[in-house]
Amino acid sequence: MRQPKQQRAVETREGILHAAAELFDEMGYAGAGINRILERAGATAGSLYFHFDSKEGLARAVMNRQSERILPLLESQGLQRLVDITLLWSRQLQTDVVLRAGVRLTTEAGILGMGEAATPYAAWVQVMEDCLLAAGDRGELQAGVETAPLAEHLVATCTGMQLLSEAAGNDRADLPQRTQRMWQLLLPGIAVPATVVRLDLDPRRAEALEQSEPVSG
Amino acid sequence: MRQPKQQRAVETREGILHAAAELFDEMGYAGAGINRILERAGATAGSLYFHFDSKEGLARAVMNRQSERILPLLESQGLQRLVDITLLWSRQLQTDVVLRAGVRLTTEAGILGMGEAATPYAAWVQVMEDCLLAAGDRGELQAGVETAPLAEHLVATCTGMQLLSEAAGNDRADLPQRTQRMWQLLLPGIAVPATVVRLDLDPRRAEALEQSEPVSG
């Protein structure tokens, strides 16, 4: 039976995006040429330019995919949700090439001054601030905690942790422990005591979350 | 009067290092070609290879210069010294091209997998851990604070903060405020209460330090 046209278009788009992510992850933005991406994807230039207007557009699609690899797996709320986002991110960076490529491209965009550099950071900052606002509504934050600067701080810390973890040359195997430590250090200054003791920071949470089905809605 | 030979050699070496730093800062490791560095420095290939064995050696010299731009200016001790290192660093990144080039090269080394990638991070981790050990001896740290992981965490956070600050496109003008916020968030989880209230986190400290004379010894 032939697939419906729309289904095939989605698969072609995903195939190109995945091939591009593999090459961005391996060799960075500059190193991943269009021809190599087409070869890896087994796609034509026509189909690539039908779905993405340029290599930069393709890179932006990979970068914007980051939070979509994480958020649909989570059911927790407030600060625990924020903890879970970072634990899952720190684990999936080791296994999910699209996420890894997005992080590498975001870092390169920052230091190379690529257009729209701030956007992928801004998207993460927004995701984290939403969790912090919810945490505030739930009474989990100490009085006076400003959510926007704290969200910026968390994104900066996660960015730096994954860079140091990668530079250490162990394929980021220690990133979940670094993430757990970040929360151990930060929580006394931001969360109310009852929340500090209740939150589960164990990196093994991410393993269970990874195997869960996406939550609908 | 002719300069002594040794003095001229030092000046030539510094001139090449400074020209290389300018180009590494502007265009990164890959973009800064040896010929361009020689042109900028007004130096010969012979003198460059007399002082540095390769472009990678030159990059390593720039990276290793980072803490030398900061530490000689400081008189404070323990946690205040650590705070001052980060405040001064966050300010000097805006004005000191050698420091800025060192940070860019370190970040590139991390993501591009350049040889010896971990070294410049490790040097900063050591500087910070030394301060934390001194802080512990002075009774400034809470019981149970592990200095080595905390030093790693601080270097990671500083690395990420400067990347986000740079990506925001304001020439890192907000980096001192980000650094102050880092300490406000972290200190409740690491320092004893008497130290938390005593430490001066005001970014303007860095302005005074910048104008001070290097401390001998």
CSV table of C-alpha atoms in Angstrom, one decimal:
chain,number,residue,atom,x,y,z
A,1,MET,CA,0.0,0.0,0.0
A,2,ARG,CA,1.4,3.4,-0.9
A,3,GLN,CA,1.9,5.9,2.0
A,4,PRO,CA,-0.2,9.0,1.9
A,5,LYS,CA,1.8,11.9,0.4
A,6,GLN,CA,1.8,13.9,3.7
A,7,GLN,CA,3.3,10.9,5.6
A,8,ARG,CA,6.1,10.6,3.1
A,9,ALA,CA,6.8,14.3,3.3
A,10,VAL,CA,7.1,14.1,7.0
A,11,GLU,CA,9.5,11.1,6.8
A,12,THR,CA,11.6,12.8,4.2
A,13,ARG,CA,11.9,15.9,6.3
A,14,GLU,CA,12.7,13.9,9.4
A,15,GLY,CA,15.3,11.9,7.5
A,16,ILE,CA,17.1,15.1,6.3
A,17,LEU,CA,16.9,16.6,9.8
A,18,HIS,CA,18.4,13.5,11.4
A,19,ALA,CA,21.2,13.2,8.8
A,20,ALA,CA,22.0,16.9,9.3
A,21,ALA,CA,22.0,16.4,13.1
A,22,GLU,CA,24.5,13.5,12.8
A,23,LEU,CA,26.8,15.6,10.7
A,24,PHE,CA,26.4,18.8,12.8
A,25,ASP,CA,27.2,16.7,15.9
A,26,GLU,CA,30.3,15.1,14.3
A,27,MET,CA,31.8,18.2,12.6
A,28,GLY,CA,30.0,21.3,13.6
A,29,TYR,CA,28.1,23.8,11.5
A,30,ALA,CA,31.0,24.8,9.2
A,31,GLY,CA,32.1,21.2,8.6
A,32,ALA,CA,28.7,19.8,7.7
A,33,GLY,CA,28.3,20.5,4.0
A,34,ILE,CA,25.0,20.3,2.2
A,35,ASN,CA,26.2,17.6,-0.2
A,36,ARG,CA,27.4,15.4,2.7
A,37,ILE,CA,24.0,15.9,4.4
A,38,LEU,CA,22.2,14.9,1.2
A,39,GLU,CA,24.4,11.9,0.8
A,40,ARG,CA,23.8,10.8,4.4
A,41,ALA,CA,20.0,11.3,4.1
A,42,GLY,CA,19.8,9.7,0.7
A,43,ALA,CA,17.8,12.8,-0.4
A,44,THR,CA,17.8,15.2,-3.3
A,45,ALA,CA,18.7,18.9,-3.1
A,46,GLY,CA,15.2,19.6,-4.3
A,47,SER,CA,13.6,17.9,-1.3
A,48,LEU,CA,16.0,19.6,1.1
A,49,TYR,CA,15.2,23.0,-0.1
A,50,PHE,CA,11.5,22.2,-0.2
A,51,HIS,CA,11.6,21.6,3.6
A,52,PHE,CA,14.4,24.0,4.7
A,53,ASP,CA,15.2,27.2,3.0
A,54,SER,CA,19.0,27.0,3.7
A,55,LYS,CA,21.6,25.2,5.7
A,56,GLU,CA,21.1,27.9,8.4
A,57,GLY,CA,17.4,27.1,8.3
A,58,LEU,CA,18.2,23.4,8.8
A,59,ALA,CA,20.5,24.2,11.7
A,60,ARG,CA,17.8,26.4,13.3
A,61,ALA,CA,15.3,23.5,13.0
A,62,VAL,CA,17.8,21.2,14.8
A,63,MET,CA,18.4,23.7,17.5
A,64,ASN,CA,14.6,24.4,18.0
A,65,ARG,CA,14.0,20.6,18.3
A,66,GLN,CA,15.9,20.5,21.7
A,67,SER,CA,13.1,20.9,24.1
A,68,GLU,CA,10.7,18.8,22.0
A,69,ARG,CA,13.0,15.8,22.8
A,70,ILE,CA,12.5,16.3,26.5
A,71,LEU,CA,9.2,17.9,27.5
A,72,PRO,CA,6.7,15.4,26.2
A,73,LEU,CA,8.2,12.7,28.5
A,74,LEU,CA,7.5,14.6,31.7
A,75,GLU,CA,4.5,14.4,34.1
A,76,SER,CA,6.0,16.1,37.1
A,77,GLN,CA,5.2,19.7,38.1
A,78,GLY,CA,6.9,22.8,39.5
A,79,LEU,CA,10.5,22.4,40.7
A,80,GLN,CA,10.5,18.7,40.3
A,81,ARG,CA,9.6,19.2,36.7
A,82,LEU,CA,12.5,21.6,36.3
A,83,VAL,CA,14.8,19.1,38.0
A,84,ASP,CA,13.5,16.3,35.7
A,85,ILE,CA,14.1,18.4,32.6
A,86,THR,CA,17.8,18.9,33.5
A,87,LEU,CA,18.3,15.2,34.5
A,88,LEU,CA,16.7,13.9,31.4
A,89,TRP,CA,18.6,16.4,29.2
A,90,SER,CA,21.9,15.4,30.9
A,91,ARG,CA,21.2,11.8,30.1
A,92,GLN,CA,19.8,12.2,26.6
A,93,LEU,CA,22.8,14.2,25.5
A,94,GLN,CA,24.7,11.0,25.7
A,95,THR,CA,22.3,9.1,23.4
A,96,ASP,CA,20.2,11.5,21.4
A,97,VAL,CA,22.1,12.9,18.4
A,98,VAL,CA,19.5,15.5,17.5
A,99,LEU,CA,19.6,17.0,21.0
A,100,ARG,CA,23.4,16.8,21.0
A,101,ALA,CA,23.6,18.5,17.6
A,102,GLY,CA,21.3,21.2,18.9
A,103,VAL,CA,23.4,21.9,21.9
A,104,ARG,CA,26.6,22.0,19.8
A,105,LEU,CA,25.1,24.4,17.2
A,106,THR,CA,23.8,26.6,20.0
A,107,THR,CA,27.2,26.9,21.6
A,108,GLU,CA,28.8,27.5,18.2
A,109,ALA,CA,26.2,30.1,17.4
A,110,GLY,CA,27.1,31.9,20.6
A,111,ILE,CA,30.8,32.0,20.0
A,112,LEU,CA,30.8,32.3,16.2
A,113,GLY,CA,28.2,35.1,16.2
A,114,MET,CA,25.9,33.1,13.9
A,115,GLY,CA,22.6,34.9,13.2
A,116,GLU,CA,19.8,34.6,15.7
A,117,ALA,CA,22.4,33.3,18.2
A,118,ALA,CA,20.4,34.1,21.3
A,119,THR,CA,17.2,32.3,20.2
A,120,PRO,CA,17.9,28.7,21.3
A,121,TYR,CA,19.1,29.9,24.7
A,122,ALA,CA,16.0,32.1,25.0
A,123,ALA,CA,13.7,29.1,24.3
A,124,TRP,CA,15.3,27.1,27.1
A,125,VAL,CA,15.2,30.1,29.4
A,126,GLN,CA,11.4,30.4,28.7
A,127,VAL,CA,10.8,26.7,29.4
A,128,MET,CA,12.7,27.0,32.7
A,129,GLU,CA,11.0,30.2,33.8
A,130,ASP,CA,7.6,28.6,33.1
A,131,CYS,CA,8.5,25.9,35.6
A,132,LEU,CA,9.8,28.4,38.1
A,133,LEU,CA,6.6,30.4,37.9
A,134,ALA,CA,4.5,27.3,38.5
A,135,ALA,CA,6.9,26.4,41.4
A,136,GLY,CA,6.2,29.9,42.8
A,137,ASP,CA,2.4,29.3,42.6
A,138,ARG,CA,2.9,26.0,44.4
A,139,GLY,CA,4.7,27.8,47.2
A,140,GLU,CA,8.0,26.0,46.5
A,141,LEU,CA,10.2,29.1,46.1
A,142,GLN,CA,11.7,31.3,48.8
A,143,ALA,CA,10.3,34.8,49.0
A,144,GLY,CA,12.2,37.2,46.8
A,145,VAL,CA,13.5,34.7,44.2
A,146,GLU,CA,13.3,36.3,40.8
A,147,THR,CA,12.3,33.7,38.2
A,148,ALA,CA,13.7,35.3,35.0
A,149,PRO,CA,17.3,35.8,36.2
A,150,LEU,CA,17.3,32.4,37.9
A,151,ALA,CA,16.1,30.7,34.7
A,152,GLU,CA,19.0,32.5,32.8
A,153,HIS,CA,21.4,31.3,35.5
A,154,LEU,CA,20.2,27.7,35.1
A,155,VAL,CA,20.6,27.7,31.3
A,156,ALA,CA,24.1,29.2,31.7
A,157,THR,CA,25.1,26.6,34.2
A,158,CYS,CA,23.7,23.7,32.1
A,159,THR,CA,25.5,25.1,29.1
A,160,GLY,CA,28.8,25.3,30.9
A,161,MET,CA,28.4,21.9,32.6
A,162,GLN,CA,28.0,20.1,29.3
A,163,LEU,CA,31.0,21.9,27.8
A,164,LEU,CA,33.2,20.9,30.7
A,165,SER,CA,31.8,17.4,30.7
A,166,GLU,CA,32.5,17.1,26.9
A,167,ALA,CA,36.0,18.5,27.3
A,168,ALA,CA,36.7,15.9,30.0
A,169,GLY,CA,36.6,13.4,27.1
A,170,ASN,CA,34.2,10.8,28.7
A,171,ASP,CA,31.3,11.4,26.3
A,172,ARG,CA,29.5,13.4,29.0
A,173,ALA,CA,29.2,10.3,31.2
A,174,ASP,CA,29.5,12.5,34.3
A,175,LEU,CA,26.9,15.1,33.2
A,176,PRO,CA,24.0,13.6,35.2
A,177,GLN,CA,26.1,13.8,38.4
A,178,ARG,CA,27.1,17.3,37.6
A,179,THR,CA,23.4,18.2,37.2
A,180,GLN,CA,22.5,16.6,40.5
A,181,ARG,CA,25.3,18.6,42.2
A,182,MET,CA,24.0,21.8,40.6
A,183,TRP,CA,20.7,21.3,42.3
A,184,GLN,CA,22.3,20.3,45.6
A,185,LEU,CA,24.2,23.6,45.6
A,186,LEU,CA,21.4,25.8,44.3
A,187,LEU,CA,18.3,24.6,46.2
A,188,PRO,CA,19.2,25.9,49.6
A,189,GLY,CA,19.2,29.4,48.2
A,190,ILE,CA,16.0,29.2,46.2
A,191,ALA,CA,13.5,26.6,47.5
A,192,VAL,CA,11.7,26.5,50.8
A,193,PRO,CA,13.0,23.8,53.2
A,194,ALA,CA,10.0,21.5,52.8
A,195,THR,CA,10.6,21.4,49.1
A,196,VAL,CA,14.4,21.0,49.4
A,197,VAL,CA,13.9,17.7,51.3
A,198,ARG,CA,11.1,16.5,49.1
A,199,LEU,CA,12.7,16.8,45.7
A,200,ASP,CA,14.2,13.8,44.1
A,201,LEU,CA,17.5,14.6,42.5
A,202,ASP,CA,18.7,11.1,41.7
A,203,PRO,CA,20.0,10.9,38.2
A,204,ARG,CA,18.4,7.4,37.8
A,205,ARG,CA,15.0,9.2,37.6
A,206,ALA,CA,16.1,10.0,34.0
A,207,GLU,CA,16.3,6.3,33.0
A,208,ALA,CA,12.7,5.7,34.0
A,209,LEU,CA,11.6,8.9,32.3
A,210,GLU,CA,13.4,7.9,29.1
A,211,GLN,CA,11.5,4.7,28.9
A,212,SER,CA,8.1,6.3,29.5
A,213,GLU,CA,5.6,7.1,26.8
A,214,PRO,CA,5.1,10.7,25.8
A,215,VAL,CA,2.4,12.3,27.9
A,216,SER,CA,-0.5,13.6,25.8
A,217,GLY,CA,-1.5,17.2,26.0
B,1,MET,CA,70.9,52.9,23.8
B,2,ARG,CA,70.2,49.4,22.5
B,3,GLN,CA,68.0,47.2,24.6
B,4,PRO,CA,69.6,44.1,26.1
B,5,LYS,CA,68.9,41.0,23.9
B,6,GLN,CA,66.8,39.3,26.5
B,7,GLN,CA,64.5,42.3,26.9
B,8,ARG,CA,64.0,42.4,23.1
B,9,ALA,CA,63.2,38.7,23.0
B,10,VAL,CA,60.5,39.2,25.7
B,11,GLU,CA,59.0,42.0,23.8
B,12,THR,CA,58.9,40.1,20.6
B,13,ARG,CA,57.3,37.1,22.3
B,14,GLU,CA,54.7,39.4,23.9
B,15,GLY,CA,54.0,41.2,20.6
B,16,ILE,CA,53.4,37.9,18.8
B,17,LEU,CA,51.2,36.6,21.6
B,18,HIS,CA,49.2,39.8,21.7
B,19,ALA,CA,48.7,39.8,17.9
B,20,ALA,CA,47.7,36.2,18.0
B,21,ALA,CA,45.2,36.9,20.8
B,22,GLU,CA,43.6,39.7,18.8
B,23,LEU,CA,43.1,37.4,15.9
B,24,PHE,CA,42.0,34.4,17.9
B,25,ASP,CA,39.5,36.7,19.6
B,26,GLU,CA,38.2,38.0,16.3
B,27,MET,CA,38.1,34.9,14.2
B,28,GLY,CA,38.7,31.8,16.4
B,29,TYR,CA,41.4,29.2,16.2
B,30,ALA,CA,40.7,28.0,12.7
B,31,GLY,CA,40.3,31.5,11.2
B,32,ALA,CA,43.5,33.0,12.6
B,33,GLY,CA,46.2,32.0,10.1
B,34,ILE,CA,49.9,32.1,10.9
B,35,ASN,CA,50.6,34.6,8.1
B,36,ARG,CA,47.9,37.0,9.4
B,37,ILE,CA,49.4,36.7,12.9
B,38,LEU,CA,52.9,37.5,11.6
B,39,GLU,CA,51.5,40.5,9.7
B,40,ARG,CA,49.6,41.8,12.7
B,41,ALA,CA,52.7,41.4,14.9
B,42,GLY,CA,55.2,42.7,12.4
B,43,ALA,CA,57.3,39.6,13.1
B,44,THR,CA,59.0,37.0,11.1
B,45,ALA,CA,58.2,33.3,10.9
B,46,GLY,CA,61.6,32.6,12.3
B,47,SER,CA,60.9,34.6,15.5
B,48,LEU,CA,57.4,33.0,15.9
B,49,TYR,CA,58.8,29.5,15.7
B,50,PHE,CA,61.7,30.4,18.0
B,51,HIS,CA,59.2,31.3,20.8
B,52,PHE,CA,56.3,28.9,20.0
B,53,ASP,CA,56.6,25.5,18.4
B,54,SER,CA,53.3,25.7,16.4
B,55,LYS,CA,50.0,27.6,16.1
B,56,GLU,CA,48.7,25.1,18.7
B,57,GLY,CA,51.5,26.1,21.0
B,58,LEU,CA,50.7,29.7,20.5
B,59,ALA,CA,47.0,29.0,21.3
B,60,ARG,CA,48.0,27.1,24.4
B,61,ALA,CA,50.2,30.0,25.6
B,62,VAL,CA,47.2,32.4,25.2
B,63,MET,CA,44.9,30.0,27.1
B,64,ASN,CA,47.4,29.5,29.9
B,65,ARG,CA,47.8,33.3,30.3
B,66,GLN,CA,44.2,33.6,31.6
B,67,SER,CA,44.7,33.4,35.3
B,68,GLU,CA,47.9,35.5,35.1
B,69,ARG,CA,45.7,38.4,34.0
B,70,ILE,CA,43.7,38.2,37.2
B,71,LEU,CA,45.5,36.8,40.2
B,72,PRO,CA,48.4,39.3,40.6
B,73,LEU,CA,45.8,42.1,41.2
B,74,LEU,CA,44.2,40.5,44.2
B,75,GLU,CA,44.9,40.9,47.9
B,76,SER,CA,41.8,39.3,49.4
B,77,GLN,CA,41.7,35.8,50.9
B,78,GLY,CA,39.4,32.8,51.1
B,79,LEU,CA,35.9,33.2,49.7
B,80,GLN,CA,36.2,36.9,49.1
B,81,ARG,CA,39.3,36.2,46.9
B,82,LEU,CA,37.2,33.7,44.9
B,83,VAL,CA,34.4,36.2,44.5
B,84,ASP,CA,37.0,38.8,43.4
B,85,ILE,CA,38.5,36.5,40.9
B,86,THR,CA,35.2,36.0,39.2
B,87,LEU,CA,34.2,39.7,39.4
B,88,LEU,CA,37.5,40.8,37.9
B,89,TRP,CA,37.3,38.1,35.3
B,90,SER,CA,33.8,39.2,34.3
B,91,ARG,CA,34.9,42.8,33.9
B,92,GLN,CA,38.2,42.1,32.2
B,93,LEU,CA,36.6,39.9,29.6
B,94,GLN,CA,35.2,43.2,28.2
B,95,THR,CA,38.5,44.9,28.0
B,96,ASP,CA,41.4,42.4,28.0
B,97,VAL,CA,41.8,40.8,24.5
B,98,VAL,CA,44.3,38.2,25.8
B,99,LEU,CA,41.9,37.0,28.4
B,100,ARG,CA,39.0,37.0,25.9
B,101,ALA,CA,41.0,35.1,23.4
B,102,GLY,CA,41.9,32.5,26.0
B,103,VAL,CA,38.3,32.0,26.9
B,104,ARG,CA,37.2,31.7,23.3
B,105,LEU,CA,40.0,29.2,22.6
B,106,THR,CA,39.1,27.2,25.7
B,107,THR,CA,35.5,27.0,24.6
B,108,GLU,CA,36.4,26.0,21.1
B,109,ALA,CA,38.9,23.4,22.4
B,110,GLY,CA,36.1,21.9,24.3
B,111,ILE,CA,33.6,21.6,21.5
B,112,LEU,CA,36.1,21.1,18.6
B,113,GLY,CA,38.0,18.4,20.5
B,114,MET,CA,41.3,20.2,20.1
B,115,GLY,CA,44.3,18.5,21.8
B,116,GLU,CA,44.8,19.1,25.6
B,117,ALA,CA,41.2,20.4,25.7
B,118,ALA,CA,40.7,19.9,29.4
B,119,THR,CA,43.9,21.7,30.5
B,120,PRO,CA,42.7,25.4,30.6
B,121,TYR,CA,39.5,24.4,32.5
B,122,ALA,CA,41.7,22.3,34.9
B,123,ALA,CA,43.9,25.3,35.6
B,124,TRP,CA,40.9,27.4,36.6
B,125,VAL,CA,39.5,24.6,38.7
B,126,GLN,CA,42.8,24.3,40.5
B,127,VAL,CA,42.8,28.1,41.2
B,128,MET,CA,39.3,28.0,42.5
B,129,GLU,CA,39.8,24.9,44.6
B,130,ASP,CA,42.9,26.5,46.3
B,131,CYS,CA,40.6,29.4,47.3
B,132,LEU,CA,38.0,27.1,48.6
B,133,LEU,CA,40.5,25.1,50.6
B,134,ALA,CA,41.7,28.3,52.2
B,135,ALA,CA,38.1,29.3,52.8
B,136,GLY,CA,37.6,26.0,54.6
B,137,ASP,CA,40.6,26.6,56.8
B,138,ARG,CA,39.2,30.0,57.7
B,139,GLY,CA,35.9,28.5,58.7
B,140,GLU,CA,33.9,30.1,55.9
B,141,LEU,CA,32.4,26.9,54.4
B,142,GLN,CA,29.5,24.9,55.7
B,143,ALA,CA,30.2,21.4,56.9
B,144,GLY,CA,30.2,18.8,54.2
B,145,VAL,CA,31.0,21.1,51.2
B,146,GLU,CA,33.3,19.2,48.9
B,147,THR,CA,35.8,21.7,47.4
B,148,ALA,CA,36.8,19.8,44.2
B,149,PRO,CA,33.2,19.3,42.8
B,150,LEU,CA,32.3,22.9,43.8
B,151,ALA,CA,35.3,24.3,42.0
B,152,GLU,CA,34.3,22.3,38.9
B,153,HIS,CA,30.8,23.7,39.2
B,154,LEU,CA,32.0,27.3,39.5
B,155,VAL,CA,34.2,27.0,36.4
B,156,ALA,CA,31.3,25.4,34.5
B,157,THR,CA,28.9,28.2,35.6
B,158,CYS,CA,31.4,30.9,34.6
B,159,THR,CA,31.9,29.3,31.3
B,160,GLY,CA,28.2,29.2,30.6
B,161,MET,CA,27.5,32.7,31.8
B,162,GLN,CA,30.1,34.2,29.5
B,163,LEU,CA,28.7,32.3,26.6
B,164,LEU,CA,25.1,33.4,27.2
B,165,SER,CA,26.3,36.9,27.9
B,166,GLU,CA,28.2,37.0,24.6
B,167,ALA,CA,25.3,35.4,22.7
B,168,ALA,CA,23.1,38.2,24.0
B,169,GLY,CA,25.1,40.5,21.8
B,170,ASN,CA,25.9,43.2,24.3
B,171,ASP,CA,29.7,42.6,24.4
B,172,ARG,CA,29.3,40.9,27.8
B,173,ALA,CA,28.2,44.1,29.5
B,174,ASP,CA,25.9,42.1,31.8
B,175,LEU,CA,28.5,39.6,32.8
B,176,PRO,CA,29.4,41.3,36.1
B,177,GLN,CA,25.7,41.2,37.1
B,178,ARG,CA,25.4,37.6,36.2
B,179,THR,CA,28.4,36.8,38.3
B,180,GLN,CA,27.0,38.7,41.3
B,181,ARG,CA,23.8,36.7,40.9
B,182,MET,CA,25.7,33.4,40.8
B,183,TRP,CA,27.1,34.2,44.2
B,184,GLN,CA,23.8,35.3,45.6
B,185,LEU,CA,22.3,32.0,44.5
B,186,LEU,CA,25.2,29.7,45.6
B,187,LEU,CA,26.4,31.2,48.9
B,188,PRO,CA,23.4,30.1,51.0
B,189,GLY,CA,24.2,26.5,50.1
B,190,ILE,CA,28.0,26.7,50.7
B,191,ALA,CA,29.0,29.4,53.1
B,192,VAL,CA,28.3,29.8,56.9
B,193,PRO,CA,25.8,32.6,57.6
B,194,ALA,CA,28.4,35.0,59.1
B,195,THR,CA,30.4,34.8,55.8
B,196,VAL,CA,27.3,35.1,53.6
B,197,VAL,CA,26.5,38.5,55.2
B,198,ARG,CA,30.1,39.7,55.2
B,199,LEU,CA,31.1,39.0,51.6
B,200,ASP,CA,31.1,42.0,49.2
B,201,LEU,CA,29.6,40.9,45.9
B,202,ASP,CA,29.3,44.4,44.3
B,203,PRO,CA,30.6,44.3,40.7
B,204,ARG,CA,32.1,47.7,41.3
B,205,ARG,CA,34.8,46.0,43.4
B,206,ALA,CA,36.3,44.9,40.1
B,207,GLU,CA,36.8,48.5,38.9
B,208,ALA,CA,39.0,49.3,41.9
B,209,LEU,CA,40.9,46.1,41.6
B,210,GLU,CA,41.6,46.7,37.9
B,211,GLN,CA,43.3,50.0,38.8
B,212,SER,CA,45.4,48.5,41.6
B,213,GLU,CA,49.1,47.6,41.2
B,214,PRO,CA,50.0,44.0,41.0
B,215,VAL,CA,50.6,42.6,44.5
B,216,SER,CA,54.1,41.2,44.9
B,217,GLY,CA,54.8,37.7,46.0
